[in-house]
mmCIF file with all atom_site columns, C-alpha atoms in Angstrom:
data_model
loop_
_atom_site.group_PDB
_atom_site.id
_atom_site.type_symbol
_atom_site.label_atom_id
_atom_site.label_alt_id
_atom_site.label_comp_id
_atom_site.label_asym_id
_atom_site.label_entity_id
_atom_site.label_seq_id
_atom_site.pdbx_PDB_ins_code
_atom_site.Cartn_x
_atom_site.Cartn_y
_atom_site.Cartn_z
_atom_site.occupancy
_atom_site.B_iso_or_equiv
_atom_site.pdbx_formal_charge
_atom_site.auth_seq_id
_atom_site.auth_comp_id
_atom_site.auth_asym_id
_atom_site.auth_atom_id
_atom_site.pdbx_PDB_model_num
ATOM 1  C CA . MET E 1 1  ? -15.987 -0.577  22.265  1.00 0.00 ? 759 MET E CA 1
ATOM 2  C CA . LYS E 1 2  ? -13.373 -1.224  19.581  1.00 0.00 ? 760 LYS E CA 1
ATOM 3  C CA . LYS E 1 3  ? -12.517 1.659   17.250  1.00 0.00 ? 761 LYS E CA 1
ATOM 4  C CA . GLU E 1 4  ? -12.364 0.549   13.624  1.00 0.00 ? 762 GLU E CA 1
ATOM 5  C CA . GLY E 1 5  ? -9.953  2.043   11.119  1.00 0.00 ? 763 GLY E CA 1
ATOM 6  C CA . ILE E 1 6  ? -7.456  3.533   13.581  1.00 0.00 ? 764 ILE E CA 1
ATOM 7  C CA . HIS E 1 7  ? -3.999  2.030   13.281  1.00 0.00 ? 765 HIS E CA 1
ATOM 8  C CA . LYS E 1 8  ? -0.753  2.774   15.039  1.00 0.00 ? 766 LYS E CA 1
ATOM 9  C CA . GLY E 1 9  ? 1.984   3.917   12.657  1.00 0.00 ? 767 GLY E CA 1
ATOM 10 C CA . GLN E 1 10 ? 4.017   1.050   11.268  1.00 0.00 ? 768 GLN E CA 1
ATOM 11 C CA . THR E 1 11 ? 7.163   1.017   9.143   1.00 0.00 ? 769 THR E CA 1
ATOM 12 C CA . CYS E 1 12 ? 6.937   -0.913  5.901   1.00 0.00 ? 770 CYS E CA 1
ATOM 13 C CA . PRO E 1 13 ? 9.801   -3.426  5.636   1.00 0.00 ? 771 PRO E CA 1
ATOM 14 C CA . LEU E 1 14 ? 9.876   -3.034  1.836   1.00 0.00 ? 772 LEU E CA 1
ATOM 15 C CA . CYS E 1 15 ? 9.930   0.731   1.285   1.00 0.00 ? 773 CYS E CA 1
ATOM 16 C CA . GLY E 1 16 ? 10.691  2.030   4.788   1.00 0.00 ? 774 GLY E CA 1
ATOM 17 C CA . ASN E 1 17 ? 7.728   4.441   4.825   1.00 0.00 ? 775 ASN E CA 1
ATOM 18 C CA . ILE E 1 18 ? 5.565   4.859   7.903   1.00 0.00 ? 776 ILE E CA 1
ATOM 19 C CA . TYR E 1 19 ? 1.895   4.127   7.260   1.00 0.00 ? 777 TYR E CA 1
ATOM 20 C CA . PHE E 1 20 ? -1.260  4.336   9.374   1.00 0.00 ? 778 PHE E CA 1
ATOM 21 C CA . GLU E 1 21 ? -3.731  2.431   7.203   1.00 0.00 ? 779 GLU E CA 1
ATOM 22 C CA . ALA E 1 22 ? -4.548  -1.250  7.589   1.00 0.00 ? 780 ALA E CA 1
ATOM 23 C CA . PRO E 1 23 ? -1.578  -3.260  6.321   1.00 0.00 ? 781 PRO E CA 1
ATOM 24 C CA . ALA E 1 24 ? -1.496  -5.439  3.228   1.00 0.00 ? 782 ALA E CA 1
ATOM 25 C CA . VAL E 1 25 ? -0.017  -8.935  3.339   1.00 0.00 ? 783 VAL E CA 1
ATOM 26 C CA . SER E 1 26 ? 3.019   -9.504  1.147   1.00 0.00 ? 784 SER E CA 1
ATOM 27 C CA . ARG E 1 27 ? 2.504   -11.912 -1.726  1.00 0.00 ? 785 ARG E CA 1
ATOM 28 C CA . THR E 1 28 ? 6.128   -13.026 -1.282  1.00 0.00 ? 786 THR E CA 1
ATOM 29 C CA . ASP E 1 29 ? 5.607   -15.016 1.915   1.00 0.00 ? 787 ASP E CA 1
ATOM 30 C CA . GLY E 1 30 ? 1.896   -14.612 2.653   1.00 0.00 ? 788 GLY E CA 1
ATOM 31 C CA . LYS E 1 31 ? 2.461   -13.321 6.184   1.00 0.00 ? 789 LYS E CA 1
ATOM 32 C CA . THR E 1 32 ? 4.584   -10.151 6.270   1.00 0.00 ? 790 THR E CA 1
ATOM 33 C CA . SER E 1 33 ? 2.624   -6.938  6.830   1.00 0.00 ? 791 SER E CA 1
ATOM 34 C CA . ILE E 1 34 ? 3.493   -4.239  4.300   1.00 0.00 ? 792 ILE E CA 1
ATOM 35 C CA . CYS E 1 35 ? 2.110   -0.790  3.509   1.00 0.00 ? 793 CYS E CA 1
ATOM 36 C CA . PRO E 1 36 ? -0.917  -0.521  1.219   1.00 0.00 ? 794 PRO E CA 1
ATOM 37 C CA . ASP E 1 37 ? 1.205   1.056   -1.544  1.00 0.00 ? 795 ASP E CA 1
ATOM 38 C CA . CYS E 1 38 ? 3.657   -1.860  -1.570  1.00 0.00 ? 796 CYS E CA 1
ATOM 39 C CA . GLY E 1 39 ? 0.721   -4.262  -1.506  1.00 0.00 ? 797 GLY E CA 1
ATOM 40 C CA . THR E 1 40 ? -0.720  -2.537  -4.559  1.00 0.00 ? 798 THR E CA 1
ATOM 41 C CA . ARG E 1 41 ? 2.673   -2.600  -6.268  1.00 0.00 ? 799 ARG E CA 1
ATOM 42 C CA . GLU E 1 42 ? 3.080   -6.340  -5.596  1.00 0.00 ? 800 GLU E CA 1
ATOM 43 C CA . ALA E 1 43 ? -0.364  -7.024  -7.051  1.00 0.00 ? 801 ALA E CA 1
ATOM 44 C CA . LEU E 1 44 ? 0.333   -4.898  -10.132 1.00 0.00 ? 802 LEU E CA 1
ATOM 45 C CA . GLU E 1 45 ? 3.768   -6.491  -10.615 1.00 0.00 ? 803 GLU E CA 1
ATOM 46 C CA . ASN E 1 46 ? 2.094   -9.895  -10.434 1.00 0.00 ? 804 ASN E CA 1
ATOM 47 C CA . ILE E 1 47 ? 0.021   -9.046  -13.510 1.00 0.00 ? 805 ILE E CA 1
ATOM 48 C CA . GLY E 1 48 ? 2.945   -7.491  -15.380 1.00 0.00 ? 806 GLY E CA 1
ATOM 49 C CA . VAL E 1 49 ? 2.284   -3.766  -14.919 1.00 0.00 ? 807 VAL E CA 1
ATOM 50 C CA . PRO E 1 50 ? 5.561   -1.808  -15.337 1.00 0.00 ? 808 PRO E CA 1
ATOM 51 C CA . LYS E 1 51 ? 6.840   0.449   -12.534 1.00 0.00 ? 809 LYS E CA 1
ATOM 52 C CA . GLU E 1 52 ? 6.067   3.679   -14.413 1.00 0.00 ? 810 GLU E CA 1
ATOM 53 C CA . GLU E 1 53 ? 2.423   2.638   -14.790 1.00 0.00 ? 811 GLU E CA 1
ATOM 54 C CA . GLN E 1 54 ? 2.321   1.570   -11.121 1.00 0.00 ? 812 GLN E CA 1
ATOM 55 C CA . ASP E 1 55 ? 3.461   5.072   -10.154 1.00 0.00 ? 813 ASP E CA 1
ATOM 56 C CA . LYS E 1 56 ? 0.629   6.608   -12.186 1.00 0.00 ? 814 LYS E CA 1
ATOM 57 C CA . ILE E 1 57 ? -1.949  4.252   -10.670 1.00 0.00 ? 815 ILE E CA 1
ATOM 58 C CA . LEU E 1 58 ? -0.788  4.988   -7.114  1.00 0.00 ? 816 LEU E CA 1
ATOM 59 C CA . GLU E 1 59 ? -0.863  8.727   -7.834  1.00 0.00 ? 817 GLU E CA 1
ATOM 60 C CA . ILE E 1 60 ? -4.505  8.444   -8.929  1.00 0.00 ? 818 ILE E CA 1
ATOM 61 C CA . ILE E 1 61 ? -5.373  6.366   -5.856  1.00 0.00 ? 819 ILE E CA 1
ATOM 62 C CA . HIS E 1 62 ? -3.753  8.960   -3.572  1.00 0.00 ? 820 HIS E CA 1
ATOM 63 C CA . GLN E 1 63 ? -5.654  11.811  -5.254  1.00 0.00 ? 821 GLN E CA 1
ATOM 64 C CA . HIS E 1 64 ? -8.967  10.120  -4.496  1.00 0.00 ? 822 HIS E CA 1
ATOM 65 C CA . ILE E 1 65 ? -8.135  8.926   -0.985  1.00 0.00 ? 823 ILE E CA 1
ATOM 66 C CA . ASN E 1 66 ? -6.786  12.291  0.223   1.00 0.00 ? 824 ASN E CA 1
ATOM 67 C CA . ARG E 1 67 ? -9.854  14.338  -0.651  1.00 0.00 ? 825 ARG E CA 1
#
């Protein structure tokens, strides 16, 4: 039986952080696996959200995920 939601640690090629969640796919090439945070950042950048606001959004996401 396959276990869902368990991922081997991977290193994000964009930020260098190790992550264990399911990867996001980079919007740059449509095939590179990146960490969920970088995936969120790419999506937010795509709609013009500045880096400072991205940081705040990711902080809120982390507060709710790590409960």
